JSON list of C-alpha atoms in Angstrom, two decimals:
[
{"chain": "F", "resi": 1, "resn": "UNK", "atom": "CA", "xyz": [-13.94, 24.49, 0.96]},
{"chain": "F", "resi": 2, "resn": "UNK", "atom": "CA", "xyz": [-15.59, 21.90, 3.00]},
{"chain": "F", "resi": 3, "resn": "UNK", "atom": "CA", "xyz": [-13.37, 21.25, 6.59]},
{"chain": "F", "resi": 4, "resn": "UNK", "atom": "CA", "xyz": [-11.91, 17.21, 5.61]},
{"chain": "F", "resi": 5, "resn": "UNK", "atom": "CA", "xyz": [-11.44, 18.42, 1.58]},
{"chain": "F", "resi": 6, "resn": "UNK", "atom": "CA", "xyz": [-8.25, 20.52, 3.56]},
{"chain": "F", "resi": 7, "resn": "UNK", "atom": "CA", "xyz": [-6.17, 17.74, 4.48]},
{"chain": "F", "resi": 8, "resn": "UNK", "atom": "CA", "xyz": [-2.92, 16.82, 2.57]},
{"chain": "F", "resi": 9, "resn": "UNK", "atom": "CA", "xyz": [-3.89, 13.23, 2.50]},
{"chain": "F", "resi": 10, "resn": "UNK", "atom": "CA", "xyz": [-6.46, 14.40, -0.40]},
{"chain": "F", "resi": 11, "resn": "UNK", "atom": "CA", "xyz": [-4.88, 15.77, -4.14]},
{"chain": "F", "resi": 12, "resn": "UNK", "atom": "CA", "xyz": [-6.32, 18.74, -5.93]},
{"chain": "F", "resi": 13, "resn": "UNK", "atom": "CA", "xyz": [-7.00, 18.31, -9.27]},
{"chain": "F", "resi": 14, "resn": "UNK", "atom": "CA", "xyz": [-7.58, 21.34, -11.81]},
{"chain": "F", "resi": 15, "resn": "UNK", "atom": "CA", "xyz": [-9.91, 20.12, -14.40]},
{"chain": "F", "resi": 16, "resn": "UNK", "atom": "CA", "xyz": [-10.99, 22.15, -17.43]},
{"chain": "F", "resi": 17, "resn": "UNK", "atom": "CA", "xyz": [-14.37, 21.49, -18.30]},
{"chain": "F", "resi": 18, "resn": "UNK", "atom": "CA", "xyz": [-16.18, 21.44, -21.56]},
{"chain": "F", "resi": 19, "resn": "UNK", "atom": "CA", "xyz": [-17.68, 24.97, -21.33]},
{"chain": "F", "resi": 20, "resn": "UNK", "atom": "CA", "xyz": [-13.98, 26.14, -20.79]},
{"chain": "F", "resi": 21, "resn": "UNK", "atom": "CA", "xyz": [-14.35, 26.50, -16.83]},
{"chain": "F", "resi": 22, "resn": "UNK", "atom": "CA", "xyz": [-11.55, 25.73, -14.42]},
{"chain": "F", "resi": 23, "resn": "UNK", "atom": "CA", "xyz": [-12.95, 22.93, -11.88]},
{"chain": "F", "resi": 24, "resn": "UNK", "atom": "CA", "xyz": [-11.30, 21.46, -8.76]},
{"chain": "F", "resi": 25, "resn": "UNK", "atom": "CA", "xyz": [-11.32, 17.96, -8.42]},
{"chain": "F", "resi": 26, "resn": "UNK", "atom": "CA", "xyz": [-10.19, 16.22, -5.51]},
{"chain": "F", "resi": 27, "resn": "UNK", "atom": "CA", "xyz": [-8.59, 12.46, -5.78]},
{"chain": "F", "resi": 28, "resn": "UNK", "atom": "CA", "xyz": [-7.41, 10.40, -2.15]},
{"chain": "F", "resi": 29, "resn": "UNK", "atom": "CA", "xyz": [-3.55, 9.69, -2.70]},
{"chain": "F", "resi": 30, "resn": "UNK", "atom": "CA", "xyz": [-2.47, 6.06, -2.74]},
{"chain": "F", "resi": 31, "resn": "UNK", "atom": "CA", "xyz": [-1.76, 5.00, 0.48]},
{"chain": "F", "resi": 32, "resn": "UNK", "atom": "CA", "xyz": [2.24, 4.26, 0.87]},
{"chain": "F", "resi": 33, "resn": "UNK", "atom": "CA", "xyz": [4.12, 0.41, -0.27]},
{"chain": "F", "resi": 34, "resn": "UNK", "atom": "CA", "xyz": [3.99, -2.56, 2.36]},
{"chain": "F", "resi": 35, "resn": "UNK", "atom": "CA", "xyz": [7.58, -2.70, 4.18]},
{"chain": "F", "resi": 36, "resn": "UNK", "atom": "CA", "xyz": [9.70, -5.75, 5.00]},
{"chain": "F", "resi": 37, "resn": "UNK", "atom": "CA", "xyz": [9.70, -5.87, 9.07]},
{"chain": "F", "resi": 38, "resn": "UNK", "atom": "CA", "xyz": [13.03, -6.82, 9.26]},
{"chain": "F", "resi": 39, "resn": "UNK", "atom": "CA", "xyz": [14.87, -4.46, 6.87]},
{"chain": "F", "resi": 40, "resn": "UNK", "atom": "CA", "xyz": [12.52, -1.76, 5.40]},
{"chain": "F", "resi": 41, "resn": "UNK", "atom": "CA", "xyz": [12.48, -3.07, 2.23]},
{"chain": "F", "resi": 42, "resn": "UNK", "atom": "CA", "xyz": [9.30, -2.67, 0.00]},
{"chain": "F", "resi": 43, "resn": "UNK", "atom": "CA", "xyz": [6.79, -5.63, -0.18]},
{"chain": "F", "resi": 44, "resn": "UNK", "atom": "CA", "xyz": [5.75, -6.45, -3.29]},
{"chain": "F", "resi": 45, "resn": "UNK", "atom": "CA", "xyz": [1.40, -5.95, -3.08]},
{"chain": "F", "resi": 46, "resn": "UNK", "atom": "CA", "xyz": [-1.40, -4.33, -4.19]},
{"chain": "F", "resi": 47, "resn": "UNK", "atom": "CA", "xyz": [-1.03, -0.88, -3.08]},
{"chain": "F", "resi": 48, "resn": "UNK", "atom": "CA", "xyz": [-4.95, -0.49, -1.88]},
{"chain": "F", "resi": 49, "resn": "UNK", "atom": "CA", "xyz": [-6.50, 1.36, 0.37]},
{"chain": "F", "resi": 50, "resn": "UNK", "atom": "CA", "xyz": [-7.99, -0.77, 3.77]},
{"chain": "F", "resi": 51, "resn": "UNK", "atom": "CA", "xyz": [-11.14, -0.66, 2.00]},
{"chain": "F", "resi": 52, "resn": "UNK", "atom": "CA", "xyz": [-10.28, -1.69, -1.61]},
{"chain": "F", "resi": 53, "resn": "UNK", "atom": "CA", "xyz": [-8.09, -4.20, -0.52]},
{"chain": "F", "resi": 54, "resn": "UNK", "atom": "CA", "xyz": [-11.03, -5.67, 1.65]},
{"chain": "F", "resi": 55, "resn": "UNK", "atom": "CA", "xyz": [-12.66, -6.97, -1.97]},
{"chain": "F", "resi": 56, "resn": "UNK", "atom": "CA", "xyz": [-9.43, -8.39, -3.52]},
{"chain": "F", "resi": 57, "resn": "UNK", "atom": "CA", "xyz": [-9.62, -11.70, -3.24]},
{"chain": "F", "resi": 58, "resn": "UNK", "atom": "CA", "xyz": [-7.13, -13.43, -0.42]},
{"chain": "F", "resi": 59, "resn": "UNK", "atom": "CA", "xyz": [-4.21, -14.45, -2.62]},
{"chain": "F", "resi": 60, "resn": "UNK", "atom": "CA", "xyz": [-4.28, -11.16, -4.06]},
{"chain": "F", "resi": 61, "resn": "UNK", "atom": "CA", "xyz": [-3.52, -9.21, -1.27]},
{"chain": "F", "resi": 62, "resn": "UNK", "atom": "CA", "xyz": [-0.24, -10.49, 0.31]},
{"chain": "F", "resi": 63, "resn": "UNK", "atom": "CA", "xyz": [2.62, -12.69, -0.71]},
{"chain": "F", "resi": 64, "resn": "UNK", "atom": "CA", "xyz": [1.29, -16.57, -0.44]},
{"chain": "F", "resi": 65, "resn": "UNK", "atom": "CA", "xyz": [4.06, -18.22, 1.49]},
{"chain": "F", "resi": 66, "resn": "UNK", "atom": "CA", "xyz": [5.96, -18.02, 4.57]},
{"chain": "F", "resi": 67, "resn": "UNK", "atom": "CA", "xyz": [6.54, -14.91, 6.86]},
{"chain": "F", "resi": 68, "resn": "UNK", "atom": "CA", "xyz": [4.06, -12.77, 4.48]},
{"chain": "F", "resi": 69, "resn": "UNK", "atom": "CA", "xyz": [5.66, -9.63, 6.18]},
{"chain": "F", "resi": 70, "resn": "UNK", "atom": "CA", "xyz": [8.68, -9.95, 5.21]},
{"chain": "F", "resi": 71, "resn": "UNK", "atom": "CA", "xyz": [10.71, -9.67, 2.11]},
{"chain": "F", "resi": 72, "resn": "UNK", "atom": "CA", "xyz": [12.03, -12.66, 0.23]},
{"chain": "F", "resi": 73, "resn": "UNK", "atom": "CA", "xyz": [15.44, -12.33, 1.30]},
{"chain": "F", "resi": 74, "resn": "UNK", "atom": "CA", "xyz": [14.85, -11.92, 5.22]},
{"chain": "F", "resi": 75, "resn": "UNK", "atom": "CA", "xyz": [12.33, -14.94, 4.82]},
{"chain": "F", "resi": 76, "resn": "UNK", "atom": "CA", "xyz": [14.99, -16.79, 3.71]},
{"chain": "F", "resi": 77, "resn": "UNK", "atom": "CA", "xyz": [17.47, -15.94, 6.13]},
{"chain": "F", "resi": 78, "resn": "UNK", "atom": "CA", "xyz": [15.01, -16.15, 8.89]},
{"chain": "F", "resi": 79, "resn": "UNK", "atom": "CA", "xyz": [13.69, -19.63, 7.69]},
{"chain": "F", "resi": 80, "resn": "UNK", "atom": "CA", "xyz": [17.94, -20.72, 8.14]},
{"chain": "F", "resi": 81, "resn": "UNK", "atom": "CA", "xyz": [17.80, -19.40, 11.45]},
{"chain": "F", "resi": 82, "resn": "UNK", "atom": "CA", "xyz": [14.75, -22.00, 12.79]},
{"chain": "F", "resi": 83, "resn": "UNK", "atom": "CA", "xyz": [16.36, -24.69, 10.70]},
{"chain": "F", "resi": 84, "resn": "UNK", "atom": "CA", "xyz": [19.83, -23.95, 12.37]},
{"chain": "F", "resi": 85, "resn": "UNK", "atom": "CA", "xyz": [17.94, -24.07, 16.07]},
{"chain": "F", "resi": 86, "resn": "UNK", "atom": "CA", "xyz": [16.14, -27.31, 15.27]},
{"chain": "F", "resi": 87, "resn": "UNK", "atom": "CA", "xyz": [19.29, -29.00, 13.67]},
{"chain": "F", "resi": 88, "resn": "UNK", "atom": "CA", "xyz": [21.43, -27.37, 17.21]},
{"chain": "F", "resi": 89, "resn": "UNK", "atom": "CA", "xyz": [23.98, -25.98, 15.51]}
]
């Protein structure tokens, strides 16, 4: 087996082939979910590799609004916090 078909990043598949022959196929494993940076939460986004997320278009590839990294619910807390700071309280 070729040296960088070893690694546990790549899945082995057993395929059975039409003339009744066990095959091994071998299939990269999605890469893990986005996190929130806050509170670990998972992002809701395509789950692509660098590469295949490289031809999604830009809307497609991360939440379109503020604070992109986070999750909803820390967005929202963090957008109180700025408001609270302008406002001075």
């Amino acid at each position: 087996m070729r040296r960088f078909l070893r690694s546990t990043k790549i899945k082995k598949i057993v395929k059975r082939t039409p003339g009744n022959r066990l095959t091994v196929h071998f299939r990269k494993q999605k890469p893990n979910y986005a996190h929130c940076g806050m509170c670990g939460k998972k992002i809701v986004r395509a789950r692509l590799r660098p590469s295949e997320l490289r031809k999604l278009p830009k809307v497609q590839r991360r939440p379109e609004r503020a604070f992109p990294e986070l999750c909803s619910k820390c967005m929202r807390e963090k957008i109180k916090a700025i408001a609270m700071k302008v406002i001075g309280k």
